[in-house]
Short mmCIF file of C-alpha atoms and ligand atoms in Angstrom, two decimals:
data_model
loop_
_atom_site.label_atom_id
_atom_site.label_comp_id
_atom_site.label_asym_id
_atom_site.label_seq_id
_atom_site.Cartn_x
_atom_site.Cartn_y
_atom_site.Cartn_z
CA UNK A 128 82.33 -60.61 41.51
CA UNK A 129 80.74 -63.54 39.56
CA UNK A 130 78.91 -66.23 41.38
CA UNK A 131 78.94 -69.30 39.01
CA UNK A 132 75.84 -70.93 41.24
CA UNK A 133 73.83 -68.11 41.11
CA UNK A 134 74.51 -67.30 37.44
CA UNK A 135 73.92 -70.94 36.53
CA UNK A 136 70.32 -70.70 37.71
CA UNK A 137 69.64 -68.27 34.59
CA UNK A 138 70.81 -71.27 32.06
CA UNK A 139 68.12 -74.25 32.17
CA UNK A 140 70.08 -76.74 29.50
CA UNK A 141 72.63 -76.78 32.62
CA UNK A 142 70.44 -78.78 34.89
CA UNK A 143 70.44 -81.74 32.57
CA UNK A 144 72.65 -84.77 33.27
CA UNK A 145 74.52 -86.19 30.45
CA UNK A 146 75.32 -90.42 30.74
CA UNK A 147 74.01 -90.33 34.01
CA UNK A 148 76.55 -87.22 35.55
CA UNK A 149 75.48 -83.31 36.37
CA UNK A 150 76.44 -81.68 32.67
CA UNK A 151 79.71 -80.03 33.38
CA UNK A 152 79.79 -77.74 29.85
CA UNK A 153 82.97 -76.84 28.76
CA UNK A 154 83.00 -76.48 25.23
CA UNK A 155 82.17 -72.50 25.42
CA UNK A 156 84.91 -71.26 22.44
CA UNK A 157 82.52 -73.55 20.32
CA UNK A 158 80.02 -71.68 21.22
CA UNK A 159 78.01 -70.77 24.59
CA UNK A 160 74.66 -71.85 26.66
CA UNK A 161 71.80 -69.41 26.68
CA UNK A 162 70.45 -68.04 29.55
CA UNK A 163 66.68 -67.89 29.91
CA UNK A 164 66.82 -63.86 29.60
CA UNK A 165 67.90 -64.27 25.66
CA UNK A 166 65.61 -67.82 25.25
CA UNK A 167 62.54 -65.21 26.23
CA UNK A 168 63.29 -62.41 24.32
CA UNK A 169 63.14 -64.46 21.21
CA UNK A 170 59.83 -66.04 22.61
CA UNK A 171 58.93 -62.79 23.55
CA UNK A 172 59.68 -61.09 20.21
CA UNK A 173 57.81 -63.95 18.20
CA UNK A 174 54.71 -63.59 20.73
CA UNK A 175 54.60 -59.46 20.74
CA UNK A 176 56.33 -57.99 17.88
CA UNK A 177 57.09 -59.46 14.50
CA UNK A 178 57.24 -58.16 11.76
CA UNK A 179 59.70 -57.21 8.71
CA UNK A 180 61.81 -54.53 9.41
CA UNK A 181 62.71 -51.22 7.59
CA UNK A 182 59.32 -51.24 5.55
CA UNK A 183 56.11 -51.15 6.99
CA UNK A 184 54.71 -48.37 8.65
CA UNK A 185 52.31 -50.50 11.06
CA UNK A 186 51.98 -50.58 14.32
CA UNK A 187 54.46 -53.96 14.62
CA UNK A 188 56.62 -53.33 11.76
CA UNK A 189 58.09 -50.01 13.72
CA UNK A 190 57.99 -52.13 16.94
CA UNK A 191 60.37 -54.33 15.15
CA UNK A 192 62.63 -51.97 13.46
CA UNK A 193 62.79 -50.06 16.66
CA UNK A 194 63.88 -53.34 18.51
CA UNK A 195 66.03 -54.46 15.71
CA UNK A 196 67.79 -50.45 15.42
CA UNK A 197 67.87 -50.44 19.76
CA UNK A 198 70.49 -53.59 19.52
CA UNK A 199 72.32 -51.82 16.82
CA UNK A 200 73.14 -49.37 19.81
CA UNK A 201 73.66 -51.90 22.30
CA UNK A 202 76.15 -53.24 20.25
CA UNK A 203 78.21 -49.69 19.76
CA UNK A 204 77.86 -49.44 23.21
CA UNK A 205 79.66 -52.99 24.43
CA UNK A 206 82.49 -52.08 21.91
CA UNK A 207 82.69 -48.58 22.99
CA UNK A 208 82.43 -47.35 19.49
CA UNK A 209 80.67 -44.11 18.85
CA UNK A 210 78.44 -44.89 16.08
CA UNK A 211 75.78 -47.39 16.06
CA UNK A 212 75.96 -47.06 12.03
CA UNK A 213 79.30 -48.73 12.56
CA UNK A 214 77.84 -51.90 13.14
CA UNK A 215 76.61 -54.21 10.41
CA UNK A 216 74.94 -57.51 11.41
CA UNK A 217 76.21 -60.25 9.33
CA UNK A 218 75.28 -64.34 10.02
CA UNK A 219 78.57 -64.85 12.16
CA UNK A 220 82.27 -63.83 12.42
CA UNK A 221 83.02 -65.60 9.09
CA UNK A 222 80.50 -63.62 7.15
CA UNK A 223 82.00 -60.60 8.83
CA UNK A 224 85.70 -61.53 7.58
CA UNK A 225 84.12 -62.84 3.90
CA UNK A 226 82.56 -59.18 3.83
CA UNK A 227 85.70 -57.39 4.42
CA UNK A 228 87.95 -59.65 2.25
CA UNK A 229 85.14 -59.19 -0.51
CA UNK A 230 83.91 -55.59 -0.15
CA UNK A 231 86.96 -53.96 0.99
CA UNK A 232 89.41 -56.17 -0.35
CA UNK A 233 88.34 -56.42 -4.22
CA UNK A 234 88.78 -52.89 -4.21
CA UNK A 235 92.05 -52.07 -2.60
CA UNK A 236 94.51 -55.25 -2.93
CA UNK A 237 96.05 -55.58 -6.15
CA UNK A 238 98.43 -57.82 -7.80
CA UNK A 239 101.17 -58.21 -5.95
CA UNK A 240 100.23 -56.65 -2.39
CA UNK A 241 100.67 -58.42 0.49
CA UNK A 242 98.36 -59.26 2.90
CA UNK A 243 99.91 -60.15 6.77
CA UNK A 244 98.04 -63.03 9.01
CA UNK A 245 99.17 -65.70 11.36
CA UNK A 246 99.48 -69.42 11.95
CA UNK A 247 97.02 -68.93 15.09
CA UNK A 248 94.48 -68.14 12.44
CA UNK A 249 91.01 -69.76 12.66
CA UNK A 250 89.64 -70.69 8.98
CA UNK A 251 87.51 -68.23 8.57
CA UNK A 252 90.60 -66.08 8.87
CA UNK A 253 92.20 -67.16 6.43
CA UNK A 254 90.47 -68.67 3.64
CA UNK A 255 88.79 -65.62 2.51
CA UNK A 256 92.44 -63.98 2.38
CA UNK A 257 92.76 -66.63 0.26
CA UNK A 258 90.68 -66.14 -1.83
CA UNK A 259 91.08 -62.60 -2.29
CA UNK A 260 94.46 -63.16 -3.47
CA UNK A 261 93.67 -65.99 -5.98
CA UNK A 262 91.53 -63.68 -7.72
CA UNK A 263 93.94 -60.50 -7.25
CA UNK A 264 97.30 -62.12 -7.18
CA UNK A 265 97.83 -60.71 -4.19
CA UNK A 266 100.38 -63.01 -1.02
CA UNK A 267 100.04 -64.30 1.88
CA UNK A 268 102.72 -64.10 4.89
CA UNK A 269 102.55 -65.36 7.98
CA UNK A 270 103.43 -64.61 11.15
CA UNK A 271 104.76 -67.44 13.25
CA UNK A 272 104.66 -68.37 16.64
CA UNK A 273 106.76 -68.57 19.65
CA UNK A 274 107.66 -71.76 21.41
CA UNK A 275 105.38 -70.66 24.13
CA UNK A 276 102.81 -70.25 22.10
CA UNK A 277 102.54 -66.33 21.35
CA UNK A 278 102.51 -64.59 18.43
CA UNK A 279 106.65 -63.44 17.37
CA UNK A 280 105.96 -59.89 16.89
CA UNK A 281 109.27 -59.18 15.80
CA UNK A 282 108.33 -61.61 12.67
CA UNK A 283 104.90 -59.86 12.06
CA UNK A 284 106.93 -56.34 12.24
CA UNK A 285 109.22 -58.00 9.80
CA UNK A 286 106.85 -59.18 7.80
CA UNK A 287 104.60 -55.45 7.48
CA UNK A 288 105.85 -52.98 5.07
CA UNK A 289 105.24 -51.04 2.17
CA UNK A 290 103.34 -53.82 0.01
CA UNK A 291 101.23 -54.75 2.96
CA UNK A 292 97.53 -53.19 2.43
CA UNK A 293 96.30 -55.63 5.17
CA UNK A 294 97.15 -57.22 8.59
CA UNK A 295 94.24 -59.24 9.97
CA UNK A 296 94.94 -61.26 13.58
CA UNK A 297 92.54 -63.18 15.90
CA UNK A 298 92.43 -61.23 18.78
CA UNK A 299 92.63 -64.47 20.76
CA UNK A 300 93.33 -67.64 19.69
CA UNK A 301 90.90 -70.55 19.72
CA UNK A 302 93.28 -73.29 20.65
CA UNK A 303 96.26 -71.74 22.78
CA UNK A 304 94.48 -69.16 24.28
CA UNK A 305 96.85 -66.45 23.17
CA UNK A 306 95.39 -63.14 23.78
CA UNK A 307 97.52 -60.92 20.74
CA UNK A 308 98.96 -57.40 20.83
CA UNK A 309 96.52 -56.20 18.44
CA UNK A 310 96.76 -52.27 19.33
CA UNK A 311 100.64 -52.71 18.78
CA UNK A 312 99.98 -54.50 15.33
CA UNK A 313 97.50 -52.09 14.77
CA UNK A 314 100.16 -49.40 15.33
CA UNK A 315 102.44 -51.69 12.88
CA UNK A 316 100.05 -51.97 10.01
CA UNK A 317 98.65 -48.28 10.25
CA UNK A 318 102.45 -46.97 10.01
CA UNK A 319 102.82 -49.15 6.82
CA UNK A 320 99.75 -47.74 5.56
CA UNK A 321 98.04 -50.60 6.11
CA UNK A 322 94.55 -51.86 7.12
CA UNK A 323 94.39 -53.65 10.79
CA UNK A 324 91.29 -56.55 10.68
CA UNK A 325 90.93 -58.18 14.09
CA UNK A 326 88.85 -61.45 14.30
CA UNK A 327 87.24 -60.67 17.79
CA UNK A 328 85.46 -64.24 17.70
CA UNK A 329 87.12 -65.13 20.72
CA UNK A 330 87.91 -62.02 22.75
CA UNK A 331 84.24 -60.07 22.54
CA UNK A 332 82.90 -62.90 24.68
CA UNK A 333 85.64 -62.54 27.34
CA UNK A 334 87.27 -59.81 27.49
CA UNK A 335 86.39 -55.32 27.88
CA UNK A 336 86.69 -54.46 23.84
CA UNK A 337 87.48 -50.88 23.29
CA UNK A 338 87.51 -50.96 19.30
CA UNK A 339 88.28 -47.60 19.34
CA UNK A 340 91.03 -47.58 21.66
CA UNK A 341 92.30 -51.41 19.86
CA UNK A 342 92.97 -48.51 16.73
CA UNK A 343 91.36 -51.59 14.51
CA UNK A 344 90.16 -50.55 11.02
CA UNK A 345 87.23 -53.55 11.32
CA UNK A 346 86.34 -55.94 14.52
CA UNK A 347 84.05 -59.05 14.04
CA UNK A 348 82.71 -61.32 15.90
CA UNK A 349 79.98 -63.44 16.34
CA UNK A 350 76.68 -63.75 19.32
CA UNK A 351 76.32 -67.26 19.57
CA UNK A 352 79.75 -67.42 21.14
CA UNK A 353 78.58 -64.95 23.65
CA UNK A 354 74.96 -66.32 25.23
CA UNK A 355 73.28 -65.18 22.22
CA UNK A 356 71.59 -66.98 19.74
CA UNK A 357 73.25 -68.61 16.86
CA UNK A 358 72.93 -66.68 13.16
CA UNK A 359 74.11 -63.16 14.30
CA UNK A 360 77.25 -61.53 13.90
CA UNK A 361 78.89 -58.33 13.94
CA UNK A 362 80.85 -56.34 11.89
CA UNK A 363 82.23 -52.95 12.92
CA UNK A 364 84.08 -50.24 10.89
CA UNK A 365 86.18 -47.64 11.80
CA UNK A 366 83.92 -44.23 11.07
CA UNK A 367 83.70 -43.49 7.45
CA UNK A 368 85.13 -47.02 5.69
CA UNK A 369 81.92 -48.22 5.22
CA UNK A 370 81.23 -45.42 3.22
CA UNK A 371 83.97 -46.26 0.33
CA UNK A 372 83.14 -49.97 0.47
CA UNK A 373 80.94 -51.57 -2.29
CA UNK A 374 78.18 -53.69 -1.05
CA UNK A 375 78.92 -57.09 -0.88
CA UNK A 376 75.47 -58.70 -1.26
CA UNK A 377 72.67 -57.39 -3.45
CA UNK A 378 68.66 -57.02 -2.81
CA UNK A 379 66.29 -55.71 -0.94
CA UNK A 380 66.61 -53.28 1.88
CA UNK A 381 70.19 -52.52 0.32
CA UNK A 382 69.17 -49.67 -2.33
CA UNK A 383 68.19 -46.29 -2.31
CA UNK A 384 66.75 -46.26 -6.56
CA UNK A 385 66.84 -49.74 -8.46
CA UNK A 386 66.71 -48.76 -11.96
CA UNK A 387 66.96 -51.30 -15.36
CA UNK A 388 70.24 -50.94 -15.51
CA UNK A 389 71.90 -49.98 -12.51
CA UNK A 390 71.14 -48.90 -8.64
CA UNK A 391 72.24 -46.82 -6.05
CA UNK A 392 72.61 -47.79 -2.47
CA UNK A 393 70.95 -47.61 0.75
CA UNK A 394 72.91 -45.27 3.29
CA UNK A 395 74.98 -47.20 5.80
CA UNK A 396 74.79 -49.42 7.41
CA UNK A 397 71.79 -50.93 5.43
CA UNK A 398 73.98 -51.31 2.66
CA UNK A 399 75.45 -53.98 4.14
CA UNK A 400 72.28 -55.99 5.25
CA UNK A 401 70.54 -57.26 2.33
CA UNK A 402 66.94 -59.03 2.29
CA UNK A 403 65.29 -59.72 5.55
CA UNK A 404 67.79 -59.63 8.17
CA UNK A 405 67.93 -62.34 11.16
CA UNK A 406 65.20 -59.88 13.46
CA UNK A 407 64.29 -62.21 15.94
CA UNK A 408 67.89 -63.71 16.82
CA UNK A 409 69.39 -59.93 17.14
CA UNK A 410 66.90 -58.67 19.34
CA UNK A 411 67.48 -61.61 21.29
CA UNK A 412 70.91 -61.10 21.26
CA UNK A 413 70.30 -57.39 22.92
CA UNK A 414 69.28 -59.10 25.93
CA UNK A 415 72.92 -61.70 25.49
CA UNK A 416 74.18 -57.92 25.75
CA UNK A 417 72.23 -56.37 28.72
CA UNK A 418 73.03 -59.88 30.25
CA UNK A 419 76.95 -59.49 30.05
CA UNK A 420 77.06 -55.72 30.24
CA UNK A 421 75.06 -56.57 33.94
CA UNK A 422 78.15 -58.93 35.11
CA UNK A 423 81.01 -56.42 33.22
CA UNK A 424 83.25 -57.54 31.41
CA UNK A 425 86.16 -56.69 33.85
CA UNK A 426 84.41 -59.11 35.83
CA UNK A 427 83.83 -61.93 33.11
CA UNK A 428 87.80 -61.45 32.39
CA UNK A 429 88.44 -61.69 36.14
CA UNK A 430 86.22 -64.58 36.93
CA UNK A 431 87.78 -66.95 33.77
CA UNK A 432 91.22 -65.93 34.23
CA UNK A 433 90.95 -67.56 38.03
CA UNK A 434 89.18 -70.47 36.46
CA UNK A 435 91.42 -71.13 33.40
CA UNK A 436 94.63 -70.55 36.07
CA UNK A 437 93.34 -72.88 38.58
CA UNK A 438 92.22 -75.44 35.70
CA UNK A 439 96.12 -75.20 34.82
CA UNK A 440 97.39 -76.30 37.65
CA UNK A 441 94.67 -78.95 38.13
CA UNK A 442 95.60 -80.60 34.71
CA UNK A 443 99.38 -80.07 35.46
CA UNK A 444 98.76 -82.62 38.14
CA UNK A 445 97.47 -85.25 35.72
CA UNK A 446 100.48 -87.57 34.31
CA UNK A 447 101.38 -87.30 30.71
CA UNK A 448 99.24 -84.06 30.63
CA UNK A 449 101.00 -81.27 28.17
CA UNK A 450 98.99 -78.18 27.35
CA UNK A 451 99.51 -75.88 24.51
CA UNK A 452 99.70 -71.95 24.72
CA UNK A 453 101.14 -69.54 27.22
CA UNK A 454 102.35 -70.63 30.69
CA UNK A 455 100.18 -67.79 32.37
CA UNK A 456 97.08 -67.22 32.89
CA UNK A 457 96.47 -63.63 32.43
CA UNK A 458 98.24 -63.84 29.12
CA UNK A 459 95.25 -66.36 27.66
CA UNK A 460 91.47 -66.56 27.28
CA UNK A 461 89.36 -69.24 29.02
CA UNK A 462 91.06 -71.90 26.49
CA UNK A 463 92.90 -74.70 27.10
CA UNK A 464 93.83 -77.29 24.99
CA UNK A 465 96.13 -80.17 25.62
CA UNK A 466 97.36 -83.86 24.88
CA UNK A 467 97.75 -87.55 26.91
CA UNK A 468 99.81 -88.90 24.51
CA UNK A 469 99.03 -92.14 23.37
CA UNK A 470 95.16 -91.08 24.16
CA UNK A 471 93.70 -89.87 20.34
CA UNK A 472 91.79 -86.52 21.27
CA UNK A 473 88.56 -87.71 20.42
CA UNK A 474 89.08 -90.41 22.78
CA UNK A 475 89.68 -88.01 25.52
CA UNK A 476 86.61 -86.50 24.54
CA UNK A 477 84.58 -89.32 24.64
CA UNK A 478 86.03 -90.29 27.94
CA UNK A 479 84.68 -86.89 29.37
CA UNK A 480 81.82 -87.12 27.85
CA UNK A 481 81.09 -90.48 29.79
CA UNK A 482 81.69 -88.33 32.85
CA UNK A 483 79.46 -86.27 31.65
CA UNK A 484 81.35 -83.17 30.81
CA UNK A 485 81.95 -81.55 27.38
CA UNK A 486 85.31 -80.58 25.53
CA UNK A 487 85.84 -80.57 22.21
CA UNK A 488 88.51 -82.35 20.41
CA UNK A 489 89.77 -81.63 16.68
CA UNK A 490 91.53 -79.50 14.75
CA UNK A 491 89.65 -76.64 15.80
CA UNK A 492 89.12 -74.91 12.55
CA UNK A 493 92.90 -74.29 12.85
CA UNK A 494 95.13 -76.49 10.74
CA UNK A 495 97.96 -74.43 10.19
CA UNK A 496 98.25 -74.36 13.84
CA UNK A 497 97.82 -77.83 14.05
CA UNK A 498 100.70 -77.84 12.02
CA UNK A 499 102.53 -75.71 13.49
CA UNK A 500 102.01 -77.62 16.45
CA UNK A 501 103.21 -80.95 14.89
CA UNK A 502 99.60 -82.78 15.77
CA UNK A 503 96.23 -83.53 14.38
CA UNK A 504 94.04 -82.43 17.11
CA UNK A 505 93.91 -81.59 20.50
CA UNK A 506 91.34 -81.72 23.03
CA UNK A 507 90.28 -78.71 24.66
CA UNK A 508 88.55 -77.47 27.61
CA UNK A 509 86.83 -73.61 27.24
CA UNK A 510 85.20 -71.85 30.25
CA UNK A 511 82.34 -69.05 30.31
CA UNK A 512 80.63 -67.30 33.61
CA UNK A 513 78.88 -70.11 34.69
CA UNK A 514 81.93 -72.68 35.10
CA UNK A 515 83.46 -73.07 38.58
CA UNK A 516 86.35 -75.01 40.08
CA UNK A 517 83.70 -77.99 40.62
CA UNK A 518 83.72 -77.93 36.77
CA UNK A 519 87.59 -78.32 36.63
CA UNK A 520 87.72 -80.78 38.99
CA UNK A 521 84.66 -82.74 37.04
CA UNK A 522 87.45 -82.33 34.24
CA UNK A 523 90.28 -83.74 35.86
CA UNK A 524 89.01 -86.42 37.71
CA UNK A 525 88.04 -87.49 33.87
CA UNK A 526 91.28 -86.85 32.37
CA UNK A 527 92.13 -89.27 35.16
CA UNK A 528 90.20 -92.05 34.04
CA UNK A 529 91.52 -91.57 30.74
CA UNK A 530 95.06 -92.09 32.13
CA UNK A 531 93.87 -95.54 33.81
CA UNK A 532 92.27 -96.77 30.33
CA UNK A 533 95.36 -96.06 28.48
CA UNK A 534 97.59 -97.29 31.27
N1 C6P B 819 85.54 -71.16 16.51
C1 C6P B 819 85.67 -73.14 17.91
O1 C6P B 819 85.19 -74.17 18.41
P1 C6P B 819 81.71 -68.52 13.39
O2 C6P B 819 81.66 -69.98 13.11
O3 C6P B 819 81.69 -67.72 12.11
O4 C6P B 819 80.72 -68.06 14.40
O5 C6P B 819 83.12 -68.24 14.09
C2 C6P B 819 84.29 -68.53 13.38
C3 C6P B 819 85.50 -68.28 14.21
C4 C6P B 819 86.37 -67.27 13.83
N2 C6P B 819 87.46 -66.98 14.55
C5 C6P B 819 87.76 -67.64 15.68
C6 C6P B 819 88.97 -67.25 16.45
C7 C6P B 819 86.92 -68.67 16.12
O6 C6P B 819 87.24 -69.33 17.23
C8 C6P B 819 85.78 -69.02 15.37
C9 C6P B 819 84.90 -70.17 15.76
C10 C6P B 819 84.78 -72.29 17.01
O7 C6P B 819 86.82 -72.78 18.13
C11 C6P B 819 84.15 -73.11 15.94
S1 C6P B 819 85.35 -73.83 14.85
#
């Protein structure tokens, strides 16, 4: 069971106050807090061990590749894949998706193939689709969305079939919450003979990930969303794609022979990580790992699911309130986003913000939604392990004053 108090004690940039309130941080889809565990790995990596990776055959240089390699594990491990080659670090989720779209996609959608997303789709979930099929001629579908805010299944079956080569889905979505039936689509797409891509941004952070088990072809996601440090993402591969996929950067550290003319490549998954990889942030991000692995992630899911139910009912309470995304709780993520019409979003926000607490308000990287949803922006409030219901009620008693300023 998670302990919010005790757990906050690990995160010193939660002790501030913000315009003269305790900091009440609840902008954790955007990305998280570190705790001091990850802060002094990276001090401690910079202090005791670096040095470039993969080359030298000093003393620190093995240090660091050993420390660099060891999260490579970790990483297998908290997705329960087999195979630490599996993993390639990338900058973030979007690199992740640009690599697949680029390195897998050039290869294997041609003109006319169809590739199978969603309107819950964050950005970086989409534009790299699109442009794969500008320079293919490959289309776009899209699923749509329910009017309680899920995915319409039946419309992504409809939609996969024998021109599909790829269905890639957020796992969860950034702005309702949605947590998707990616196995089942996974199921869909591999009877169609197609690749399943799920953008794990927002569901590695929160909830147990079985990659294996999901049937996913890749999974990415990214560290900073998930206590570790920013500039670190991951990609995974089901066993043995890597191996047919063209690199997707060239340089250093990539090749096995450079000749004048023409190289050959490093074995995987150095393939994948040209140049001098972010050392310092992954290692750092082992002990993000250790950190979250220590709680479990049954744990994590159980501890926001209470939080994100119980800040549901607190914001029912609040007139003019309407929030976006399923109804219950255990079918979201920590995610809730909502609107007080006439309040503009970022007024909301800046309301809170006077109170001291942090939501975000926009379009959330996801304008189709936005359209979808037939607004702008909306404000949202995202929880991690070190929110409680003090928190919530911080949130609401803010959303309050926002109702007496707009009358
Ligand atoms: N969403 C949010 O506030 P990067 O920026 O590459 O680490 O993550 C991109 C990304 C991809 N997919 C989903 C579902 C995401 O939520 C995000 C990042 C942040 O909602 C920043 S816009």
């Amino acid at each position: 069971m998670i302990d919010p108090r005790e757990i906050r004690k690990d995160f010193p940039i939660l002790e501030q106050q913000v315009n003269g309130r305790p900091l009440v941080y609840l902008d954790n889809a955007a990305t998280t807090q570190k705790p001091r565990q990850v802060i002094e790995a990276l001090v401690r990596y910079y202090e005791t061990s670096n040095a470039n990776i993969h080359r030298g055959i000093h003393t620190l240089a093995v240090r660091a590749t050993e420390q660099y390699e060891a999260v490579r594990g970790k990483t297998a491990a908290f997705l329960s894949a087999s195979h630490p080659e599996d993993i390639v670090f990338t900058r973030n989720t979007t690199e992740a998706l640009n690599l697949v779209a680029r390195a897998w996609g050039d290869a294997n959608v041609h003109e006319g193939d169809e590739i199978v997303l969603t309107l819950m789709e964050h950005h970086s979930n989409i534009v790299p689709w699109q442009q794969l099929a500008q320079r293919t001629g490959a289309l776009l579908r899209y699923a749509g969305i329910t009017p309680e805010g899920k995915l319409d299944l039946d419309e992504v079956r409809g939609l996969i079939g024998p021109r599909t080569k790829v269905v890639s889905v957020t796992h969860m979505s950034n702005v309702l919450g949605t947590i998707n039936a990616v196995a089942e689509i996974g199921e869909m797409a591999r009877q169609a003979g197609a690749l399943m891509v799920v953008d794990g941004a927002q569901s590695a952070p929160h909830l147990p990930v079985d990659v294996e088990a999901l049937g996913c072809d890749f999974f990415a996601f990214s560290a900073h969303k998930m206590l570790g440090p920013t500039g670190v993402g991951v990609l995974w591969a089901r066993r043995g794609l890597f191996e047919t996929m063209e690199p997707f950067l060239g340089g250093g550290d990539m090749i096995a022979l450079v000749r004048q003319d023409e190289s050959t490549w490093a074995d995987v998954p150095h393939k994948f990580e040209a140049g001098t990889p972010n050392i310092a942030d992954v290692v750092a991000f082992g002990a993000a790992l250790d950190y979250l692995q220590d709680l479990g992630m049954g744990a994590v899911r159980a501890h926001e699911m209470a939080l994100t139910a119980y800040a549901m009912e607190q914001l029912s309470s609040i007139e003019g309130l309407t929030m976006h995304g399923p109804e219950r709780a255990d079918e979201r993520g920590g995610v809730v986003s909502f609107a007080m019409n006439p309040a503009h979003p970022h007024d909301i926000a800046t309301i809170a913000d006077g109170h001291g607490v942090a939501i975000r308000a926009g379009h959330h990287c996801a304008q189709l939604l936005m359209r979808h949803l037939g607004v702008a922006a909306t404000s949202r409030a995202s929880f991690s392990i070190y929110n409680d219901k003090d928190d919530i009620e911080a949130l609401a008693e803010a959303l309050e004053h926002v109702n007496r300023v707009f009358g």
